[in-house]
PDB file of C-alpha atoms in Angstrom:
ATOM      1  CA  MET A   7      -0.146   0.043   0.006  1.00 44.00           C
ATOM      2  CA  ARG A   8       2.749   2.474   1.058  1.00 42.00           C
ATOM      3  CA  ASP A   9       4.665   1.921  -2.674  1.00 47.00           C
ATOM      4  CA  ASP A  10       1.564   2.428  -4.217  1.00 46.00           C
ATOM      5  CA  LEU A  11       0.732   5.609  -2.567  1.00 40.00           C
ATOM      6  CA  VAL A  12       4.680   6.797  -3.170  1.00 40.00           C
ATOM      7  CA  ARG A  13       4.276   5.847  -6.854  1.00 43.00           C
ATOM      8  CA  ASN A  14       1.167   7.805  -7.305  1.00 44.00           C
ATOM      9  CA  TRP A  15       1.851  10.688  -5.193  1.00 39.00           C
ATOM     10  CA  PRO A  16       0.597  13.188  -7.548  1.00 40.00           C
ATOM     11  CA  PHE A  17      -2.851  11.730  -8.046  1.00 37.00           C
ATOM     12  CA  TRP A  18      -3.181  10.767  -4.178  1.00 37.00           C
ATOM     13  CA  VAL A  19      -2.488  14.244  -3.013  1.00 39.00           C
ATOM     14  CA  GLY A  20      -4.840  15.647  -5.569  1.00 40.00           C
ATOM     15  CA  ALA A  21      -7.379  13.154  -4.767  1.00 39.00           C
ATOM     16  CA  THR A  22      -7.604  14.032  -1.226  1.00 41.00           C
ATOM     17  CA  ALA A  23      -7.120  17.623  -1.135  1.00 43.00           C
ATOM     18  CA  LEU A  24      -9.134  18.841  -4.238  1.00 43.00           C
ATOM     19  CA  PRO A  25     -12.518  18.939  -5.708  1.00 46.00           C
ATOM     20  CA  ASP A  26     -13.753  15.762  -7.630  1.00 48.00           C
ATOM     21  CA  TRP A  27     -13.699  17.585 -10.993  1.00 41.00           C
ATOM     22  CA  LEU A  28     -10.116  18.214 -10.688  1.00 41.00           C
ATOM     23  CA  ALA A  29      -8.749  15.186  -8.619  1.00 44.00           C
ATOM     24  CA  GLY A  30      -8.772  12.964 -11.332  1.00 48.00           C
ATOM     25  CA  ASN A  31      -6.298  14.993 -13.442  1.00 49.00           C
ATOM     26  CA  LYS A  32      -2.812  13.530 -12.587  1.00 46.00           C
ATOM     27  CA  ILE A  33      -1.038  15.906 -14.819  1.00 41.00           C
ATOM     28  CA  ILE A  34      -2.262  19.207 -13.839  1.00 38.00           C
ATOM     29  CA  ILE A  35      -1.753  18.270 -10.271  1.00 40.00           C
ATOM     30  CA  SER A  36       1.780  16.838 -10.855  1.00 42.00           C
ATOM     31  CA  LEU A  37       2.667  19.960 -12.687  1.00 39.00           C
ATOM     32  CA  GLY A  38       1.393  22.362  -9.857  1.00 44.00           C
ATOM     33  CA  LEU A  39       3.195  20.820  -7.161  1.00 40.00           C
ATOM     34  CA  VAL A  40       6.359  20.631  -9.286  1.00 37.00           C
ATOM     35  CA  PHE A  41       5.933  24.273 -10.018  1.00 37.00           C
ATOM     36  CA  GLY A  42       5.380  25.530  -6.392  1.00 42.00           C
ATOM     37  CA  VAL A  43       8.411  23.545  -5.041  1.00 36.00           C
ATOM     38  CA  TYR A  44      10.673  25.326  -7.930  1.00 36.00           C
ATOM     39  CA  SER A  45       8.913  28.623  -7.087  1.00 37.00           C
ATOM     40  CA  VAL A  46      10.117  28.204  -3.591  1.00 36.00           C
ATOM     41  CA  MET A  47      13.387  26.707  -4.094  1.00 39.00           C
ATOM     42  CA  GLY A  48      14.623  27.944  -7.252  1.00 42.00           C
ATOM     43  CA  PHE A  49      13.040  31.598  -8.086  1.00 37.00           C
ATOM     44  CA  GLN A  50      14.390  32.828  -4.610  1.00 39.00           C
ATOM     45  CA  ASN A  51      17.823  31.659  -5.288  1.00 40.00           C
ATOM     46  CA  LEU A  52      17.574  33.343  -8.553  1.00 38.00           C
ATOM     47  CA  SER A  53      16.444  36.753  -7.294  1.00 36.00           C
ATOM     48  CA  ALA A  54      18.807  36.637  -4.174  1.00 37.00           C
ATOM     49  CA  ALA A  55      21.901  39.021  -4.699  1.00 41.00           C
ATOM     50  CA  PRO A  56      24.954  37.442  -5.759  1.00 46.00           C
ATOM     51  CA  ILE A  57      27.506  36.864  -2.947  1.00 45.00           C
ATOM     52  CA  ILE A  58      30.875  38.502  -3.782  1.00 59.00           C
ATOM     53  CA  ALA A  59      33.940  37.320  -1.702  1.00 75.00           C
ATOM     54  CA  PRO A  60      35.884  40.108   0.287  1.00 83.00           C
ATOM     55  CA  VAL A  61      38.737  41.224  -2.060  1.00 95.00           C
ATOM     56  CA  LEU A  62      42.014  42.458  -1.196  1.00 98.00           C
ATOM     57  CA  ILE A  63      43.285  45.312  -3.374  1.00 98.00           C
ATOM     58  CA  SER A  64      46.969  46.099  -3.722  1.00 98.00           C
ATOM     59  CA  ILE A  65      47.749  49.517  -4.708  1.00 98.00           C
ATOM     60  CA  ILE A  66      51.438  49.548  -6.186  1.00 98.00           C
ATOM     61  CA  VAL A  67      53.190  52.906  -6.358  1.00 98.00           C
ATOM     62  CA  PRO A  68      56.820  53.422  -8.145  1.00 98.00           C
ATOM     63  CA  ALA A  69      58.629  56.033  -6.620  1.00 98.00           C
ATOM     64  CA  PHE A  70      61.811  57.790  -7.615  1.00 97.00           C
ATOM     65  CA  ASN A  71      62.616  61.095  -5.619  1.00 96.00           C
ATOM     66  CA  GLU A  72      59.197  61.916  -5.265  1.00 97.00           C
ATOM     67  CA  GLU A  73      59.169  63.911  -1.828  1.00 97.00           C
ATOM     68  CA  LYS A  74      57.449  66.830  -3.453  1.00 96.00           C
ATOM     69  CA  LEU A  75      54.265  64.949  -4.489  1.00 97.00           C
ATOM     70  CA  ILE A  76      53.931  61.486  -2.657  1.00 98.00           C
ATOM     71  CA  ALA A  77      52.208  62.714   0.551  1.00 98.00           C
ATOM     72  CA  ALA A  78      49.424  64.167  -1.472  1.00 97.00           C
ATOM     73  CA  SER A  79      49.281  61.526  -3.779  1.00 98.00           C
ATOM     74  CA  LEU A  80      48.917  58.881  -1.138  1.00 98.00           C
ATOM     75  CA  ARG A  81      46.299  60.871   0.780  1.00 98.00           C
ATOM     76  CA  SER A  82      44.103  60.864  -2.362  1.00 98.00           C
ATOM     77  CA  MET A  83      44.752  57.050  -2.929  1.00 98.00           C
ATOM     78  CA  GLN A  84      43.588  56.524   0.711  1.00 98.00           C
ATOM     79  CA  LEU A  85      40.608  58.534   0.345  1.00 98.00           C
ATOM     80  CA  ALA A  86      39.438  56.775  -3.063  1.00 98.00           C
ATOM     81  CA  ALA A  87      40.135  53.434  -1.435  1.00 98.00           C
ATOM     82  CA  GLN A  88      37.072  54.120   0.597  1.00 98.00           C
ATOM     83  CA  SER A  89      35.228  52.807  -2.493  1.00 98.00           C
ATOM     84  CA  PHE A  90      36.886  49.595  -1.612  1.00 98.00           C
ATOM     85  CA  ALA A  91      36.129  49.795   2.160  1.00 97.00           C
ATOM     86  CA  GLN A  92      32.357  50.308   1.290  1.00 97.00           C
ATOM     87  CA  ARG A  93      32.228  46.855  -0.248  1.00 96.00           C
ATOM     88  CA  GLY A  94      34.170  45.282   2.538  1.00 96.00           C
ATOM     89  CA  TRP A  95      37.379  44.957   0.660  1.00 97.00           C
ATOM     90  CA  GLU A  96      40.890  45.543   2.257  1.00 97.00           C
ATOM     91  CA  THR A  97      43.293  47.728   0.727  1.00 98.00           C
ATOM     92  CA  GLU A  98      47.050  47.960   1.115  1.00 98.00           C
ATOM     93  CA  ILE A  99      49.435  50.494  -0.271  1.00 98.00           C
ATOM     94  CA  ILE A 100      52.858  49.557  -1.534  1.00 98.00           C
ATOM     95  CA  VAL A 101      55.581  52.092  -2.172  1.00 98.00           C
ATOM     96  CA  CYS A 102      58.625  51.089  -4.031  1.00 98.00           C
ATOM     97  CA  ASP A 103      61.629  53.328  -3.507  1.00 98.00           C
ATOM     98  CA  ASN A 104      63.323  52.914  -6.833  1.00 97.00           C
ATOM     99  CA  ASN A 105      66.685  53.953  -5.178  1.00 95.00           C
ATOM    100  CA  SER A 106      65.612  57.621  -4.255  1.00 96.00           C
ATOM    101  CA  THR A 107      68.241  59.963  -2.667  1.00 95.00           C
ATOM    102  CA  ASP A 108      65.566  62.119  -1.031  1.00 96.00           C
ATOM    103  CA  ALA A 109      62.900  61.639   1.592  1.00 97.00           C
ATOM    104  CA  THR A 110      60.383  59.692  -0.698  1.00 98.00           C
ATOM    105  CA  SER A 111      60.677  56.586   1.763  1.00 97.00           C
ATOM    106  CA  ALA A 112      60.271  58.439   5.044  1.00 98.00           C
ATOM    107  CA  LEU A 113      57.072  60.442   3.497  1.00 98.00           C
ATOM    108  CA  ALA A 114      55.732  57.203   2.172  1.00 98.00           C
ATOM    109  CA  ARG A 115      55.869  55.303   5.507  1.00 98.00           C
ATOM    110  CA  ALA A 116      54.301  58.323   7.210  1.00 97.00           C
ATOM    111  CA  GLY A 117      51.302  58.390   4.890  1.00 96.00           C
ATOM    112  CA  GLY A 118      50.722  54.908   5.886  1.00 96.00           C
ATOM    113  CA  ALA A 119      52.188  52.791   2.927  1.00 98.00           C
ATOM    114  CA  ARG A 120      54.536  49.771   3.329  1.00 98.00           C
ATOM    115  CA  VAL A 121      58.002  50.416   1.551  1.00 98.00           C
ATOM    116  CA  VAL A 122      59.937  48.127  -0.423  1.00 98.00           C
ATOM    117  CA  PHE A 123      63.447  48.995  -2.089  1.00 98.00           C
ATOM    118  CA  GLU A 124      64.475  48.334  -5.673  1.00 98.00           C
ATOM    119  CA  PRO A 125      68.051  49.414  -6.228  1.00 97.00           C
ATOM    120  CA  ILE A 126      68.161  49.387  -9.796  1.00 96.00           C
ATOM    121  CA  ASN A 127      66.584  52.690 -11.468  1.00 96.00           C
ATOM    122  CA  GLN A 128      63.765  51.269 -13.745  1.00 97.00           C
ATOM    123  CA  ILE A 129      60.196  51.970 -13.578  1.00 98.00           C
ATOM    124  CA  ALA A 130      59.399  48.281 -14.702  1.00 98.00           C
ATOM    125  CA  ARG A 131      61.756  46.802 -11.848  1.00 98.00           C
ATOM    126  CA  ALA A 132      60.172  49.166  -9.405  1.00 98.00           C
ATOM    127  CA  ARG A 133      56.565  48.077 -10.273  1.00 98.00           C
ATOM    128  CA  ASN A 134      57.311  44.371 -10.381  1.00 98.00           C
ATOM    129  CA  ALA A 135      59.052  44.710  -7.233  1.00 98.00           C
ATOM    130  CA  GLY A 136      55.938  46.476  -5.593  1.00 98.00           C
ATOM    131  CA  ALA A 137      53.863  43.392  -7.251  1.00 98.00           C
ATOM    132  CA  ASP A 138      55.965  40.871  -5.623  1.00 98.00           C
ATOM    133  CA  ALA A 139      55.864  42.227  -2.222  1.00 98.00           C
ATOM    134  CA  ALA A 140      52.099  42.752  -2.742  1.00 98.00           C
ATOM    135  CA  ARG A 141      49.230  40.136  -1.253  1.00 97.00           C
ATOM    136  CA  GLY A 142      46.032  41.305  -3.155  1.00 98.00           C
ATOM    137  CA  ASP A 143      43.682  39.596  -5.260  1.00 98.00           C
ATOM    138  CA  TRP A 144      43.898  42.576  -7.691  1.00 98.00           C
ATOM    139  CA  PHE A 145      46.734  45.045  -8.405  1.00 98.00           C
ATOM    140  CA  VAL A 146      46.155  48.880  -9.175  1.00 98.00           C
ATOM    141  CA  PHE A 147      49.467  50.558 -10.474  1.00 98.00           C
ATOM    142  CA  VAL A 148      49.409  54.170  -9.639  1.00 98.00           C
ATOM    143  CA  ASP A 149      52.157  56.595 -10.101  1.00 98.00           C
ATOM    144  CA  ALA A 150      53.231  58.723  -7.452  1.00 97.00           C
ATOM    145  CA  ASP A 151      52.433  62.017  -8.958  1.00 96.00           C
ATOM    146  CA  SER A 152      48.832  61.174  -9.607  1.00 98.00           C
ATOM    147  CA  HIS A 153      45.586  61.114  -7.892  1.00 98.00           C
ATOM    148  CA  PRO A 154      42.872  58.650  -8.403  1.00 98.00           C
ATOM    149  CA  THR A 155      39.265  59.789  -6.961  1.00 98.00           C
ATOM    150  CA  PRO A 156      36.962  57.653  -5.153  1.00 98.00           C
ATOM    151  CA  GLU A 157      34.580  57.518  -8.304  1.00 98.00           C
ATOM    152  CA  LEU A 158      37.589  55.738 -10.220  1.00 98.00           C
ATOM    153  CA  PHE A 159      37.948  53.107  -7.824  1.00 98.00           C
ATOM    154  CA  ALA A 160      34.416  52.498  -7.593  1.00 98.00           C
ATOM    155  CA  ASP A 161      34.438  52.086 -11.325  1.00 98.00           C
ATOM    156  CA  VAL A 162      37.146  49.633 -10.992  1.00 98.00           C
ATOM    157  CA  ALA A 163      35.555  47.864  -8.252  1.00 98.00           C
ATOM    158  CA  GLY A 164      32.333  47.560 -10.664  1.00 98.00           C
ATOM    159  CA  GLN A 165      34.581  45.904 -13.089  1.00 98.00           C
ATOM    160  CA  ILE A 166      35.740  43.485 -10.879  1.00 98.00           C
ATOM    161  CA  GLU A 167      32.467  42.775  -9.371  1.00 97.00           C
ATOM    162  CA  SER A 168      31.397  41.817 -12.983  1.00 96.00           C
ATOM    163  CA  GLY A 169      33.430  38.841 -13.227  1.00 96.00           C
ATOM    164  CA  ARG A 170      34.078  39.500 -16.905  1.00 97.00           C
ATOM    165  CA  CYS A 171      37.095  41.929 -16.586  1.00 98.00           C
ATOM    166  CA  LEU A 172      40.683  40.716 -16.377  1.00 98.00           C
ATOM    167  CA  ALA A 173      42.559  44.201 -16.623  1.00 98.00           C
ATOM    168  CA  GLY A 174      42.189  47.661 -17.496  1.00 98.00           C
ATOM    169  CA  GLY A 175      43.192  51.476 -17.388  1.00 98.00           C
ATOM    170  CA  CYS A 176      41.530  54.919 -17.579  1.00 98.00           C
ATOM    171  CA  ILE A 177      41.559  57.984 -19.452  1.00 98.00           C
ATOM    172  CA  ILE A 178      43.826  60.784 -17.841  1.00 98.00           C
ATOM    173  CA  LYS A 179      44.071  64.384 -17.632  1.00 96.00           C
ATOM    174  CA  MET A 180      46.736  66.740 -16.254  1.00 94.00           C
ATOM    175  CA  ASP A 181      46.476  68.795 -13.053  1.00 93.00           C
ATOM    176  CA  GLU A 182      47.107  72.267 -14.984  1.00 90.00           C
ATOM    177  CA  ARG A 183      46.393  73.510 -18.296  1.00 87.00           C
ATOM    178  CA  HIS A 184      49.003  73.320 -20.702  1.00 82.00           C
ATOM    179  CA  PHE A 185      48.454  73.321 -24.579  1.00 85.00           C
ATOM    180  CA  ALA A 186      50.972  70.673 -25.469  1.00 84.00           C
ATOM    181  CA  GLY A 187      50.134  68.532 -22.735  1.00 84.00           C
ATOM    182  CA  ASP A 188      46.542  68.706 -23.264  1.00 90.00           C
ATOM    183  CA  SER A 189      46.920  67.750 -26.840  1.00 91.00           C
ATOM    184  CA  CYS A 190      49.126  65.103 -25.938  1.00 91.00           C
ATOM    185  CA  THR A 191      46.557  63.510 -23.434  1.00 94.00           C
ATOM    186  CA  GLY A 192      43.642  64.364 -25.661  1.00 95.00           C
ATOM    187  CA  LEU A 193      45.443  62.084 -28.717  1.00 95.00           C
ATOM    188  CA  TRP A 194      46.484  59.437 -26.054  1.00 96.00           C
ATOM    189  CA  ASN A 195      42.994  59.105 -24.575  1.00 97.00           C
ATOM    190  CA  LEU A 196      41.947  58.377 -28.034  1.00 97.00           C
ATOM    191  CA  VAL A 197      44.439  55.810 -28.960  1.00 97.00           C
ATOM    192  CA  SER A 198      44.018  54.360 -25.499  1.00 98.00           C
ATOM    193  CA  ARG A 199      40.465  53.661 -25.935  1.00 97.00           C
ATOM    194  CA  ALA A 200      40.777  52.402 -29.477  1.00 97.00           C
ATOM    195  CA  THR A 201      43.418  49.912 -28.386  1.00 98.00           C
ATOM    196  CA  LYS A 202      42.661  49.224 -24.868  1.00 97.00           C
ATOM    197  CA  TRP A 203      46.297  50.201 -23.987  1.00 98.00           C
ATOM    198  CA  ALA A 204      46.384  51.535 -20.428  1.00 98.00           C
ATOM    199  CA  ALA A 205      48.458  54.403 -19.575  1.00 97.00           C
ATOM    200  CA  GLY A 206      51.389  53.519 -17.165  1.00 96.00           C
ATOM    201  CA  SER A 207      50.078  56.061 -14.665  1.00 97.00           C
ATOM    202  CA  PHE A 208      47.019  53.754 -13.831  1.00 98.00           C
ATOM    203  CA  ILE A 209      46.960  49.823 -14.590  1.00 98.00           C
ATOM    204  CA  PHE A 210      44.540  47.449 -12.846  1.00 98.00           C
ATOM    205  CA  CYS A 211      44.523  43.664 -13.082  1.00 98.00           C
ATOM    206  CA  GLN A 212      44.252  40.515 -11.768  1.00 98.00           C
ATOM    207  CA  ALA A 213      47.218  39.468  -9.502  1.00 98.00           C
ATOM    208  CA  GLU A 214      47.290  35.993 -10.998  1.00 98.00           C
ATOM    209  CA  ALA A 215      46.960  37.371 -14.622  1.00 98.00           C
ATOM    210  CA  PHE A 216      49.918  39.581 -13.827  1.00 98.00           C
ATOM    211  CA  ARG A 217      52.271  36.652 -12.441  1.00 98.00           C
ATOM    212  CA  THR A 218      50.961  34.528 -15.360  1.00 98.00           C
ATOM    213  CA  ILE A 219      52.302  37.052 -17.944  1.00 98.00           C
ATOM    214  CA  GLY A 220      55.516  37.389 -16.040  1.00 98.00           C
ATOM    215  CA  GLY A 221      54.858  41.293 -14.959  1.00 98.00           C
ATOM    216  CA  PHE A 222      56.605  44.114 -16.819  1.00 98.00           C
ATOM    217  CA  ASP A 223      59.418  43.502 -19.288  1.00 98.00           C
ATOM    218  CA  LEU A 224      62.677  44.623 -17.804  1.00 98.00           C
ATOM    219  CA  LYS A 225      64.357  45.048 -20.881  1.00 98.00           C
ATOM    220  CA  LEU A 226      62.154  48.171 -21.491  1.00 98.00           C
ATOM    221  CA  PHE A 227      62.696  51.716 -19.797  1.00 97.00           C
ATOM    222  CA  ALA A 228      59.646  53.100 -21.383  1.00 97.00           C
ATOM    223  CA  SER A 229      56.294  51.873 -23.054  1.00 96.00           C
ATOM    224  CA  GLU A 230      56.696  48.957 -20.567  1.00 97.00           C
ATOM    225  CA  GLU A 231      52.838  49.524 -19.891  1.00 98.00           C
ATOM    226  CA  LEU A 232      51.909  49.335 -23.871  1.00 98.00           C
ATOM    227  CA  ASP A 233      53.891  45.926 -23.882  1.00 98.00           C
ATOM    228  CA  LEU A 234      52.099  44.738 -20.806  1.00 98.00           C
ATOM    229  CA  SER A 235      48.663  45.862 -21.976  1.00 98.00           C
ATOM    230  CA  LYS A 236      49.213  43.819 -25.168  1.00 98.00           C
ATOM    231  CA  ARG A 237      49.933  40.740 -23.095  1.00 98.00           C
ATOM    232  CA  LEU A 238      47.040  41.234 -20.747  1.00 98.00           C
ATOM    233  CA  LYS A 239      44.876  41.721 -23.802  1.00 98.00           C
ATOM    234  CA  LYS A 240      45.788  38.436 -25.202  1.00 98.00           C
ATOM    235  CA  LEU A 241      45.552  36.454 -22.117  1.00 98.00           C
ATOM    236  CA  ALA A 242      41.910  38.270 -21.623  1.00 98.00           C
ATOM    237  CA  HIS A 243      40.910  36.869 -24.977  1.00 98.00           C
ATOM    238  CA  ALA A 244      42.219  33.434 -24.095  1.00 98.00           C
ATOM    239  CA  ARG A 245      39.946  33.309 -21.100  1.00 98.00           C
ATOM    240  CA  GLY A 246      37.060  34.839 -22.413  1.00 98.00           C
ATOM    241  CA  LYS A 247      37.356  38.027 -20.285  1.00 98.00           C
ATOM    242  CA  LYS A 248      38.026  41.469 -21.233  1.00 98.00           C
ATOM    243  CA  MET A 249      40.333  44.397 -20.927  1.00 98.00           C
ATOM    244  CA  VAL A 250      38.582  47.743 -20.534  1.00 98.00           C
ATOM    245  CA  ILE A 251      39.562  51.449 -20.716  1.00 98.00           C
ATOM    246  CA  LEU A 252      37.425  53.361 -17.938  1.00 98.00           C
ATOM    247  CA  THR A 253      36.178  56.898 -19.236  1.00 98.00           C
ATOM    248  CA  ARG A 254      33.913  58.664 -16.815  1.00 98.00           C
ATOM    249  CA  HIS A 255      36.326  59.294 -14.005  1.00 98.00           C
ATOM    250  CA  PRO A 256      39.892  60.457 -15.626  1.00 98.00           C
ATOM    251  CA  LEU A 257      42.799  59.886 -13.466  1.00 98.00           C
ATOM    252  CA  VAL A 258      44.466  63.297 -12.676  1.00 97.00           C
ATOM    253  CA  THR A 259      48.292  63.487 -12.963  1.00 96.00           C
ATOM    254  CA  SER A 260      51.055  65.849 -12.756  1.00 94.00           C
ATOM    255  CA  ALA A 261      51.878  68.173 -15.867  1.00 92.00           C
ATOM    256  CA  ARG A 262      55.433  68.957 -14.322  1.00 92.00           C
ATOM    257  CA  LYS A 263      57.328  67.194 -17.075  1.00 90.00           C
ATOM    258  CA  MET A 264      55.766  69.671 -19.705  1.00 88.00           C
ATOM    259  CA  ARG A 265      57.332  72.450 -17.575  1.00 87.00           C
ATOM    260  CA  MET A 266      60.563  70.839 -16.572  1.00 89.00           C
ATOM    261  CA  TYR A 267      61.576  69.803 -20.230  1.00 92.00           C
ATOM    262  CA  SER A 268      62.092  72.461 -23.324  1.00 89.00           C
ATOM    263  CA  ARG A 269      60.177  71.861 -26.726  1.00 88.00           C
ATOM    264  CA  GLY A 270      63.537  70.738 -28.042  1.00 91.00           C
ATOM    265  CA  GLU A 271      64.148  68.239 -25.385  1.00 91.00           C
ATOM    266  CA  TRP A 272      60.815  66.667 -26.155  1.00 89.00           C
ATOM    267  CA  ALA A 273      61.431  66.903 -30.018  1.00 90.00           C
ATOM    268  CA  ARG A 274      64.804  65.000 -29.781  1.00 92.00           C
ATOM    269  CA  PHE A 275      63.164  62.209 -27.545  1.00 92.00           C
ATOM    270  CA  ILE A 276      59.960  62.025 -29.985  1.00 90.00           C
ATOM    271  CA  LYS A 277      62.397  61.780 -33.005  1.00 92.00           C
ATOM    272  CA  ASN A 278      64.421  59.141 -31.579  1.00 92.00           C
ATOM    273  CA  ALA A 279      61.333  57.128 -30.601  1.00 92.00           C
ATOM    274  CA  VAL A 280      59.996  57.302 -34.080  1.00 93.00           C
ATOM    275  CA  LEU A 281      63.156  56.712 -36.232  1.00 94.00           C
ATOM    276  CA  ARG A 282      64.801  54.228 -33.459  1.00 95.00           C
ATOM    277  CA  PRO A 283      61.670  52.746 -31.147  1.00 94.00           C
ATOM    278  CA  ARG A 284      63.268  49.730 -29.945  1.00 95.00           C
ATOM    279  CA  GLN A 285      66.889  51.286 -29.214  1.00 95.00           C
ATOM    280  CA  THR A 286      65.141  54.165 -27.438  1.00 96.00           C
ATOM    281  CA  VAL A 287      62.810  52.438 -25.380  1.00 96.00           C
ATOM    282  CA  THR A 288      65.665  49.880 -24.054  1.00 97.00           C
ATOM    283  CA  SER A 289      68.041  52.695 -23.325  1.00 95.00           C
ATOM    284  CA  ARG A 290      67.978  54.294 -19.634  1.00 94.00           C
ATOM    285  CA  GLU A 291      69.852  57.537 -21.323  1.00 94.00           C
ATOM    286  CA  ALA A 292      67.429  57.814 -24.261  1.00 94.00           C
ATOM    287  CA  CYS A 293      64.518  57.847 -21.856  1.00 94.00           C
ATOM    288  CA  GLY A 294      65.717  61.137 -19.962  1.00 91.00           C
ATOM    289  CA  PRO A 295      62.391  62.482 -18.991  1.00 91.00           C
ATOM    290  CA  TRP A 296      61.763  59.424 -16.723  1.00 92.00           C
ATOM    291  CA  TYR A 297      65.241  58.794 -15.395  1.00 93.00           C
ATOM    292  CA  ASP A 298      67.625  62.041 -15.390  1.00 89.00           C
ATOM    293  CA  GLY A 299      66.251  62.801 -11.904  1.00 82.00           C
ATOM    294  CA  ARG A 300      64.875  66.108 -12.752  1.00 85.00           C
ATOM    295  CA  ARG A 301      61.826  66.860 -10.586  1.00 85.00           C
TER     296      ARG A 301
END
């Protein structure tokens, strides 16, 4: 008798709980019960908010003789990091002192950063050294003369939460008006959006992806961010993810190089970069605006 009840449970329930005109219809009762159970167990799960595991963000700052600007930059990064804290995420700030001869390290520590040291003066090495010391699930590389906003970091967090993004950057603007500087950044922003190349002043990526591709190329003293962007794009495509350039909230970065170097100096650098690109970007001496110590 019990086996018969189990085998015929849809009809049995309908026959005892519904009027005679409906009790005989096994199909209707069966579908009704199945739909009811699915509604309770399935639809509730579908409507529930997705659970995002806590994330640790490592903000990595390469710094060479940045005592004039680093304190203010770190304050802006800490303020911007509140966008991560609002999600229950943790943040660490790592400054890589790239063989500075001024008070960069002391000011970075006073500003709440963890400081590591890289003795060879090279931006790629400094960023890699910072990444080696980082514990984060995601890396955000920010230059020591730049100022991210809470809104920009919120956009980064949104990309992380989407689960579809592997890496990215953002458009940039300078902290003071300068015709040549504005023209260059405007052109760069167009190129960046079209190619999905990230500016070196702001790059974010999965820590695992960064390690998979081997980090920044140590043969390069300039354009290392373009090389990294190309390899991150390739990895993202292979994994069915994407690399993005954020456009709603630009990164504010210093225009000091436009003031410190003459038009002639920039013209010589650009000429060399166009005529002998590989020889230029692989030579510290040829990349003076980044390595001659002028601040």
